[in-house]
PDB file of C-alpha atoms in Angstrom:
ATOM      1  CA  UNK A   1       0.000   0.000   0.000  1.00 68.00           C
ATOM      2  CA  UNK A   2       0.561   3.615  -0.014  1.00 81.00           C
ATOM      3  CA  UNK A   3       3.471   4.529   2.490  1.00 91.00           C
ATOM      4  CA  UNK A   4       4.674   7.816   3.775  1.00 95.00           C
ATOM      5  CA  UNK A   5       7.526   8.286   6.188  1.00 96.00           C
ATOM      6  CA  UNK A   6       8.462  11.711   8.341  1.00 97.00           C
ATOM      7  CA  UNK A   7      11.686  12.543   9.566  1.00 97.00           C
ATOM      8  CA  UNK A   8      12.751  12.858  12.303  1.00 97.00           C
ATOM      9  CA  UNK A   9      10.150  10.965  14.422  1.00 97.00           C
ATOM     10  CA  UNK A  10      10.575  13.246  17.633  1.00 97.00           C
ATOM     11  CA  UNK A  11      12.773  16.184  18.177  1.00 97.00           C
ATOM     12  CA  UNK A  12      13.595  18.436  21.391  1.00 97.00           C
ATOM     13  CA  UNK A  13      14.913  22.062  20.458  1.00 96.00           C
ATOM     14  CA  UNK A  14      16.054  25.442  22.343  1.00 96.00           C
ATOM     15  CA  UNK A  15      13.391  28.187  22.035  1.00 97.00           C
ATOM     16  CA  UNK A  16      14.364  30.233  19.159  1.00 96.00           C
ATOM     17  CA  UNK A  17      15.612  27.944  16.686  1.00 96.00           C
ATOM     18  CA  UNK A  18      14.102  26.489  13.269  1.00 97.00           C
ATOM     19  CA  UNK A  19      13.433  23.315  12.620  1.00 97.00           C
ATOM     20  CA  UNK A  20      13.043  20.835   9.568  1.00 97.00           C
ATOM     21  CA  UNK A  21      10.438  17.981   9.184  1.00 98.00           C
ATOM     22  CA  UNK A  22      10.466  15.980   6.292  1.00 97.00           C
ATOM     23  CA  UNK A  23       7.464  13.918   4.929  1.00 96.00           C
ATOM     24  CA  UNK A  24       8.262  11.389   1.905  1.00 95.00           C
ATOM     25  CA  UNK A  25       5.550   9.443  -0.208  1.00 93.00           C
ATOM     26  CA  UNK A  26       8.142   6.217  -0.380  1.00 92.00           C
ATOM     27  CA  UNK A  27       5.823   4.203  -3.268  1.00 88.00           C
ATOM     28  CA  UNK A  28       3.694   6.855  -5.277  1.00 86.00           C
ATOM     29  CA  UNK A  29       4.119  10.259  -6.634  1.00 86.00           C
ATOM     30  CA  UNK A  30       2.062  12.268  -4.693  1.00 85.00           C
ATOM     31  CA  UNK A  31       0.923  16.202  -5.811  1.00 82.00           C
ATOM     32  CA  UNK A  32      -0.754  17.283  -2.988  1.00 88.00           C
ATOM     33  CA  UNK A  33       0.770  16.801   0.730  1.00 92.00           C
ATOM     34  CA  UNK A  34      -0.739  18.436   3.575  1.00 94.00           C
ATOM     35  CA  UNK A  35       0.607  19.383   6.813  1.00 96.00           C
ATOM     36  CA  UNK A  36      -1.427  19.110  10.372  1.00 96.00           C
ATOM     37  CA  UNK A  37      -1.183  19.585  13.549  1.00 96.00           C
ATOM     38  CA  UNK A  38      -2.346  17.950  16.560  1.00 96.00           C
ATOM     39  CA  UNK A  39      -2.264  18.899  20.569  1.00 95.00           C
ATOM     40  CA  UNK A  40      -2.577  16.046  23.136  1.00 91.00           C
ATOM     41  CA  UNK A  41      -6.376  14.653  23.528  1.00 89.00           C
ATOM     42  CA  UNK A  42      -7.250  16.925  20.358  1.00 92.00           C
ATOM     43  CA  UNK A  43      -8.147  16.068  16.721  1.00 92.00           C
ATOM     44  CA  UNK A  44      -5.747  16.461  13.959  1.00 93.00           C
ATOM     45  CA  UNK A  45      -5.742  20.533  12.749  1.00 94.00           C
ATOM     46  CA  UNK A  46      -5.168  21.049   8.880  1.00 93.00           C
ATOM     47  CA  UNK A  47      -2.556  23.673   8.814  1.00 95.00           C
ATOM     48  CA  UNK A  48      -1.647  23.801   5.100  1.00 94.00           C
ATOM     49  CA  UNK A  49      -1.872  22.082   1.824  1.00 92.00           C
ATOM     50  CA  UNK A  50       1.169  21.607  -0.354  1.00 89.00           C
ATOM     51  CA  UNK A  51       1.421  21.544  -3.870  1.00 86.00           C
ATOM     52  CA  UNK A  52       4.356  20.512  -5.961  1.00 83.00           C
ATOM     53  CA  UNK A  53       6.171  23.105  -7.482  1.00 82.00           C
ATOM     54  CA  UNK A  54       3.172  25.642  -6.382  1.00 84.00           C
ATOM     55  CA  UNK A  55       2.911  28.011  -2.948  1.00 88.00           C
ATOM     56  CA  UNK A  56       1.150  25.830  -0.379  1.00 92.00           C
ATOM     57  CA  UNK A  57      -2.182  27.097   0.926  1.00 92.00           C
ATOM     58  CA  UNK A  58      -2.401  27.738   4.350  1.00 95.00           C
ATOM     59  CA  UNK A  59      -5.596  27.519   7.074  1.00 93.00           C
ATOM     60  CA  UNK A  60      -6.991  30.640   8.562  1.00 93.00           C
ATOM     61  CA  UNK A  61      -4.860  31.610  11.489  1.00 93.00           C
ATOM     62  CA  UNK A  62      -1.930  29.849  10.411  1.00 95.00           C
ATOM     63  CA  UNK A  63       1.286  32.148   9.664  1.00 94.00           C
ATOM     64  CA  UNK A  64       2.905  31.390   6.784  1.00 93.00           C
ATOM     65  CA  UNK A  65       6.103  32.917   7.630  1.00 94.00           C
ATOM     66  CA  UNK A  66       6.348  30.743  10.505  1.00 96.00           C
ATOM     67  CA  UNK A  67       5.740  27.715   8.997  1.00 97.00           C
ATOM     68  CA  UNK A  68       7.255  27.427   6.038  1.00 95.00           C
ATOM     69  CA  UNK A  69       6.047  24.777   3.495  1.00 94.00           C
ATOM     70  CA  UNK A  70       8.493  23.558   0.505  1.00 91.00           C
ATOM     71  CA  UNK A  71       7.147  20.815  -1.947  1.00 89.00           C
ATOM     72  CA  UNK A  72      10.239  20.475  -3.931  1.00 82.00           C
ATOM     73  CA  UNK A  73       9.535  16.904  -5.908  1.00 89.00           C
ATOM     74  CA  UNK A  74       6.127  14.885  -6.166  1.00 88.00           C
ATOM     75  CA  UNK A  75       7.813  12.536  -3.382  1.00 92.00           C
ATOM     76  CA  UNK A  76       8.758  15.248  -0.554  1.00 94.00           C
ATOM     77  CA  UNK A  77       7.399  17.920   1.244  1.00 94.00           C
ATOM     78  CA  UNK A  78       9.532  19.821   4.197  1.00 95.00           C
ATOM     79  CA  UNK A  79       7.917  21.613   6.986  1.00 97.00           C
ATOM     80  CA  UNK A  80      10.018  23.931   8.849  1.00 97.00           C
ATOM     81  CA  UNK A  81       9.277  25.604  11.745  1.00 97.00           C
ATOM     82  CA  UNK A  82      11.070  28.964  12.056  1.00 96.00           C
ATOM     83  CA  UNK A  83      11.735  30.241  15.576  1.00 96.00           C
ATOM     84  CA  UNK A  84      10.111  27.749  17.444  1.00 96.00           C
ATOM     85  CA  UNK A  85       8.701  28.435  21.216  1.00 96.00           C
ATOM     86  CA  UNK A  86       7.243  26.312  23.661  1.00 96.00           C
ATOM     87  CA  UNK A  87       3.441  26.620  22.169  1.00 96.00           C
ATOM     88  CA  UNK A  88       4.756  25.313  18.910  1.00 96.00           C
ATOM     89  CA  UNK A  89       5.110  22.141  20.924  1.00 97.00           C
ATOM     90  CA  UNK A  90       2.858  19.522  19.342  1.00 97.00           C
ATOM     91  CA  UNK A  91       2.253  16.323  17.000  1.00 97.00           C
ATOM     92  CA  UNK A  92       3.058  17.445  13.041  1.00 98.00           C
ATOM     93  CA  UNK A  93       1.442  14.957  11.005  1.00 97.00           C
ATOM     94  CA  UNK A  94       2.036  15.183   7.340  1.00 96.00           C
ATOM     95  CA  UNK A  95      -0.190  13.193   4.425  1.00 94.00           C
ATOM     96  CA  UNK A  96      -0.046  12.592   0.845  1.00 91.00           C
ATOM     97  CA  UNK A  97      -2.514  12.075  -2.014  1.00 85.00           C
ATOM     98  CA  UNK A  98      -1.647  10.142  -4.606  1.00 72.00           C
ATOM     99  CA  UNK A  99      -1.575  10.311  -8.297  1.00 63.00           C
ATOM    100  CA  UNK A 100      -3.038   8.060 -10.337  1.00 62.00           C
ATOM    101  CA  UNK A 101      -3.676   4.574  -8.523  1.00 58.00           C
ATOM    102  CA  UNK A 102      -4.990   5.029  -4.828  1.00 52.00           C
ATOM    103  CA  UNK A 103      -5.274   8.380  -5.500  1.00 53.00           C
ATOM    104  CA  UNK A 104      -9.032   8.347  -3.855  1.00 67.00           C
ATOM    105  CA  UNK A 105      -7.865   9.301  -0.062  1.00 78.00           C
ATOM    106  CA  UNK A 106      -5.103  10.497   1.914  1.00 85.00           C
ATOM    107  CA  UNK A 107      -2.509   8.370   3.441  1.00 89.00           C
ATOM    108  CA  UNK A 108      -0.540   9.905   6.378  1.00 94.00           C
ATOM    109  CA  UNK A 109       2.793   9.575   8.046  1.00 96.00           C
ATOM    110  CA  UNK A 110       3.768   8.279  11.189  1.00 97.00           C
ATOM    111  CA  UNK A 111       3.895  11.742  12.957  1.00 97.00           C
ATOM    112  CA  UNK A 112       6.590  13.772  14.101  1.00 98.00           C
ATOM    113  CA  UNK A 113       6.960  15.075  18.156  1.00 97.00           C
ATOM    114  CA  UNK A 114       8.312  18.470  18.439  1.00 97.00           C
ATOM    115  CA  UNK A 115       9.195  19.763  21.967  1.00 97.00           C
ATOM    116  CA  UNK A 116      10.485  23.278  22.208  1.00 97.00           C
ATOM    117  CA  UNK A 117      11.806  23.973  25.495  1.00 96.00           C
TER     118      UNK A 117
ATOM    119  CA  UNK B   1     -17.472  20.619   3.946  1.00 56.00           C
ATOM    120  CA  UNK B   2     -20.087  17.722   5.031  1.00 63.00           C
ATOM    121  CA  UNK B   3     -19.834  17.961   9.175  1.00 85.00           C
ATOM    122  CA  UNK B   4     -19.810  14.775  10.618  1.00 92.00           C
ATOM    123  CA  UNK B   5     -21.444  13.745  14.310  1.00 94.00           C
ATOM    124  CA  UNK B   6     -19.966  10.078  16.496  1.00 96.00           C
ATOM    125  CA  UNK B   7     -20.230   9.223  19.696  1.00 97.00           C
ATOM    126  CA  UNK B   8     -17.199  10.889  21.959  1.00 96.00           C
ATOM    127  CA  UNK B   9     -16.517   7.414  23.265  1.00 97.00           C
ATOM    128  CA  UNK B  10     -17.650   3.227  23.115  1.00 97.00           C
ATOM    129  CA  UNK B  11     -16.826   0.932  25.103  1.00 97.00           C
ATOM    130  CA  UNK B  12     -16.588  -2.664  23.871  1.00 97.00           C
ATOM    131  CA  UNK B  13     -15.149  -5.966  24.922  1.00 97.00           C
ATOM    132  CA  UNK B  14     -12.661  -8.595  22.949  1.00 97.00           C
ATOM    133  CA  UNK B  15     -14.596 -11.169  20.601  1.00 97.00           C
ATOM    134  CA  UNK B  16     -17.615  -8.577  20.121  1.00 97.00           C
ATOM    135  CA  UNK B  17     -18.733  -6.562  17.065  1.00 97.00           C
ATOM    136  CA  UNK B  18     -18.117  -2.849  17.428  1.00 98.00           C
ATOM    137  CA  UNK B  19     -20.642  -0.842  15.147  1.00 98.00           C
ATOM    138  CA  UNK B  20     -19.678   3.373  15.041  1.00 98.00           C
ATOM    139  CA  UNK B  21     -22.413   5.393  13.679  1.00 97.00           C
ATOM    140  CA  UNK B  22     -21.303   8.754  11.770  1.00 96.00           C
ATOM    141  CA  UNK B  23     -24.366  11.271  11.168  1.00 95.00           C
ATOM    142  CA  UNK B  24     -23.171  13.960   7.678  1.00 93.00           C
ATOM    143  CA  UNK B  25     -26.487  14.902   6.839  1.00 93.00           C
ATOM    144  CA  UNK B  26     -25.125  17.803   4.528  1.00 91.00           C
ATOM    145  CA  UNK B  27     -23.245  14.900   2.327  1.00 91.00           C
ATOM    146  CA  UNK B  28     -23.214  16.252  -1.284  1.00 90.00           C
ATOM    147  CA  UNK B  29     -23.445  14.209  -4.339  1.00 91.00           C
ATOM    148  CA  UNK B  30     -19.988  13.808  -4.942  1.00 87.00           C
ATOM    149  CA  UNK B  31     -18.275  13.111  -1.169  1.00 89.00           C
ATOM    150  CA  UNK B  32     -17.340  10.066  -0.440  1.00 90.00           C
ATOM    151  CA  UNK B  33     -17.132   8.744   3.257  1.00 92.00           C
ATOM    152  CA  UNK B  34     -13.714   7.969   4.544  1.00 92.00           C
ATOM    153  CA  UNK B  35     -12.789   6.243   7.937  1.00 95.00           C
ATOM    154  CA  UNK B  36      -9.525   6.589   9.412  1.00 95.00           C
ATOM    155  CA  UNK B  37      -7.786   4.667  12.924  1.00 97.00           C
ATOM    156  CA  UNK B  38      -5.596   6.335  14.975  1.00 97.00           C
ATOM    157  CA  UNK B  39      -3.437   4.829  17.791  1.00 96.00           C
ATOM    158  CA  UNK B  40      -1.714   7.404  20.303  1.00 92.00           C
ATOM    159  CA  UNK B  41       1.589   9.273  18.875  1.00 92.00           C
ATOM    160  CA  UNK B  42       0.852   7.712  15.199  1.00 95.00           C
ATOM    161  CA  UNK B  43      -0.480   9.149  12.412  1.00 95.00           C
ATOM    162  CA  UNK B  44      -4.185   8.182  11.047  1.00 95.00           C
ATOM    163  CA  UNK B  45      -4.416   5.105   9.454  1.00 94.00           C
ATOM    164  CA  UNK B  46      -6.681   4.208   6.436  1.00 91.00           C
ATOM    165  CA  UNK B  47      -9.591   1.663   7.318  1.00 94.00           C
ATOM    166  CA  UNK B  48     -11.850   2.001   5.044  1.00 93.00           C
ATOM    167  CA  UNK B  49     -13.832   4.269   2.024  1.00 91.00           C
ATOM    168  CA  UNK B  50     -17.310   4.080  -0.128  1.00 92.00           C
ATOM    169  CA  UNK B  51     -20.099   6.024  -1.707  1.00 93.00           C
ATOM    170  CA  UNK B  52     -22.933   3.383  -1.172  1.00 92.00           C
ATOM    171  CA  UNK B  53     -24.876   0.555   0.118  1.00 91.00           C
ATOM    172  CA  UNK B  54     -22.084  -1.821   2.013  1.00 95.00           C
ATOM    173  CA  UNK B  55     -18.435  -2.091   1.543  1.00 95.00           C
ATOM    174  CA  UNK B  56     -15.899  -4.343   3.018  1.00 96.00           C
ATOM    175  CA  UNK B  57     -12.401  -5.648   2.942  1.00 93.00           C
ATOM    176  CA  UNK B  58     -10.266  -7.487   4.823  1.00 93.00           C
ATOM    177  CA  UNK B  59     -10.756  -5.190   8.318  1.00 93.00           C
ATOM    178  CA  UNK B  60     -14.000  -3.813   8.490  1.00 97.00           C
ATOM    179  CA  UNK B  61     -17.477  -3.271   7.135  1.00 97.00           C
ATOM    180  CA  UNK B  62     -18.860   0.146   5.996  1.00 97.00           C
ATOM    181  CA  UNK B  63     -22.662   0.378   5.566  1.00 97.00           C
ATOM    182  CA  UNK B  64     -24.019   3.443   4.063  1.00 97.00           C
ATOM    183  CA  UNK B  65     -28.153   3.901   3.822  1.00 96.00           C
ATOM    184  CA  UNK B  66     -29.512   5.045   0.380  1.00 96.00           C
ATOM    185  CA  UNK B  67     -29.814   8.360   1.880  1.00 95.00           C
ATOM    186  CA  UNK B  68     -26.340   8.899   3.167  1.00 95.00           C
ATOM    187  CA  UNK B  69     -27.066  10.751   5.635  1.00 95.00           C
ATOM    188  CA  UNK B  70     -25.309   8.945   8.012  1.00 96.00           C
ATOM    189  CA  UNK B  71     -22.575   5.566   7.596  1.00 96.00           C
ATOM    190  CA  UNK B  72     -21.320   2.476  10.192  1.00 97.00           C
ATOM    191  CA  UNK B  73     -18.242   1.656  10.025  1.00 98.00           C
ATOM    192  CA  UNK B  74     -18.374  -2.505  11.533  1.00 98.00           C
ATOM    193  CA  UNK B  75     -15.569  -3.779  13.481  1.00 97.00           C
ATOM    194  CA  UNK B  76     -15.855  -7.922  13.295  1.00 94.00           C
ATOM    195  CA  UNK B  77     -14.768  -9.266  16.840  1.00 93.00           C
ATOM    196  CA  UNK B  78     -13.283  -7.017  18.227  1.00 97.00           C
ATOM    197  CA  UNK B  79      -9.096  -7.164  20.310  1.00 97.00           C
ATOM    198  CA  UNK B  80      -7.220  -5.116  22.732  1.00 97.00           C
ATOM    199  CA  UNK B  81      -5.044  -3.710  19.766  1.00 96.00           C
ATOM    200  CA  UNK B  82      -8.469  -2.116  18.063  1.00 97.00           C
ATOM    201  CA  UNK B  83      -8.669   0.193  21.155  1.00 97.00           C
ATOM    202  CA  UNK B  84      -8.149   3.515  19.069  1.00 97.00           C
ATOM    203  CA  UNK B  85      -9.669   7.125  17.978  1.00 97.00           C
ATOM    204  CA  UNK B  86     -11.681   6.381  15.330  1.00 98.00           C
ATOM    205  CA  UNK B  87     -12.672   9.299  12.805  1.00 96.00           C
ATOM    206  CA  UNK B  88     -15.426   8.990  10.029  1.00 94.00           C
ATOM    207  CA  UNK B  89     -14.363  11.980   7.545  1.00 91.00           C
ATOM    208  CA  UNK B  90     -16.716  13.055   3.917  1.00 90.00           C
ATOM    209  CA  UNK B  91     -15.538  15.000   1.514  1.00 84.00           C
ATOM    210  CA  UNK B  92     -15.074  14.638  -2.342  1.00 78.00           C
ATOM    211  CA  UNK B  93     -12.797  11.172  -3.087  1.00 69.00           C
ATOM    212  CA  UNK B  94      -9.445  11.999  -2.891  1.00 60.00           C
ATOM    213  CA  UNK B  95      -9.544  15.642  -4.147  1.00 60.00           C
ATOM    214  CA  UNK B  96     -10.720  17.887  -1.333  1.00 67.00           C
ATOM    215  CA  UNK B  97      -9.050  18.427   2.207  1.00 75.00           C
ATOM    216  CA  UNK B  98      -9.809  16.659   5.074  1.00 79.00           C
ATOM    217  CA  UNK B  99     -11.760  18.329   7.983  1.00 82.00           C
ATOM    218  CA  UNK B 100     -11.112  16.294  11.407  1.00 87.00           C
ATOM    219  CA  UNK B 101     -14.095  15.692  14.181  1.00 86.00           C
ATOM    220  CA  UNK B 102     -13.240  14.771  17.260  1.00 88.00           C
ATOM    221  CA  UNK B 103     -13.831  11.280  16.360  1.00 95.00           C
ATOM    222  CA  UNK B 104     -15.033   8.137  18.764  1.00 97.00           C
ATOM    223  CA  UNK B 105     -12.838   6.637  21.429  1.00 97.00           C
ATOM    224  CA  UNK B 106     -13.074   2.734  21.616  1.00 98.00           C
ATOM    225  CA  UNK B 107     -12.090   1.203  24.268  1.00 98.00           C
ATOM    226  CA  UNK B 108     -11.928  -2.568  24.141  1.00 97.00           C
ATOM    227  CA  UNK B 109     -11.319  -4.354  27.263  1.00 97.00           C
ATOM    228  CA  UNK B 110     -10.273  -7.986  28.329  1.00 95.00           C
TER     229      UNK B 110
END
């Protein structure tokens, strides 16, 4: 089936820095990735949808300049987080649509923890 | 976006069938009904999808009424590892972003 990996799976930074989360569509091309976020005992929150080669769209109340989304290839999509503080804490989920076969839902990726201390 | 209504939580126990009712009674022509499993610190995983009348594979049943107006997604004797957040999600097949509920806790116990 339809896999897609994140990298790194968890990740503890100092307040202030930026950091990089990379989701990867390992058996399909995929056009379309999108980004969420979810906070302990909450659903998942879309936060942006990326297209390949396009700007991604973002959700009301989510800063673009903060979270910066770069769909390079039809197999990656990079989230970074510039700045980060303590409320950026949370679960980043990423998914992918597919193109072509299985392209009829969204599969997602494992998740990736980010504390900010 | 079709809103979606489940129960906040079930409670089931091992060897027993687990039926999750989603009400989306704004469901337009073209949405499909998706149903996703998610275990703690993991992303969603893909159960199961359809348009109509009854659909099943290797993991679980999905009934849908001709009206669509609401879906069951059918858990077949149930285990410990099926305790999860269950989400029921409709929106266009493949082509539309998803909109997350809060989805149904099931807790399945020994």
């Amino acid at each position: 089936g339809a896999v897609v990996s994140q990298h790194p799976s968890w990740v503890i930074c100092k307040s202030g820095t930026s950091v990089k989360i990379e989701c990867r569509s390992l058996d399909f091309q995929a056009t379309t990735m999108f980004w969420y976020r979810q906070f302990p005992k909450q659903s998942l929150m879309l936060m942006a949808t990326s297209n390949e080669g396009s700007k991604a769209t973002y959700e009301q109340g989510v800063e673009k300049d903060k979270f910066l989304i770069n769909h390079a290839s039809l197999t990656l999509s990079t989230l970074t987080v510039t700045s980060a503080h303590p409320e950026d804490s949370s679960f980043y989920i990423c998914s992918a649509r597919a193109t072509g076969i299985g392209k009829e839902t969204q599969y997602f990726g494992p998740g990736t923890r980010l504390l900010v201390l | 976006l079709a809103k979606t209504t489940q129960p906040i939580s079930m409670d089931s126990y091992e060897g027993q069938e687990v039926n999750i009712t989603c009400s989306h009674n704004n469901i337009a022509t073209n949405d499909y009904i998706t149903w996703y499993q998610q275990f703690p610190s993991q992303g969603p995983r893909f159960i199961i999808q359809g348009y109509k009348t009854k659909v099943t594979n290797e993991v679980a049943s999905l009934f849908i009424p001709a009206d669509r107006k609401s879906s069951t997604l059918s858990l077949p004797r149930v285990s410990l590892s099926d305790t999860a957040v269950y989400y029921c999600l409709v929106g266009e097949r493949g082509y539309s972003t998803l909109t997350f509920g809060k989805g149904t806790m099931l807790l399945v116990s020994p």
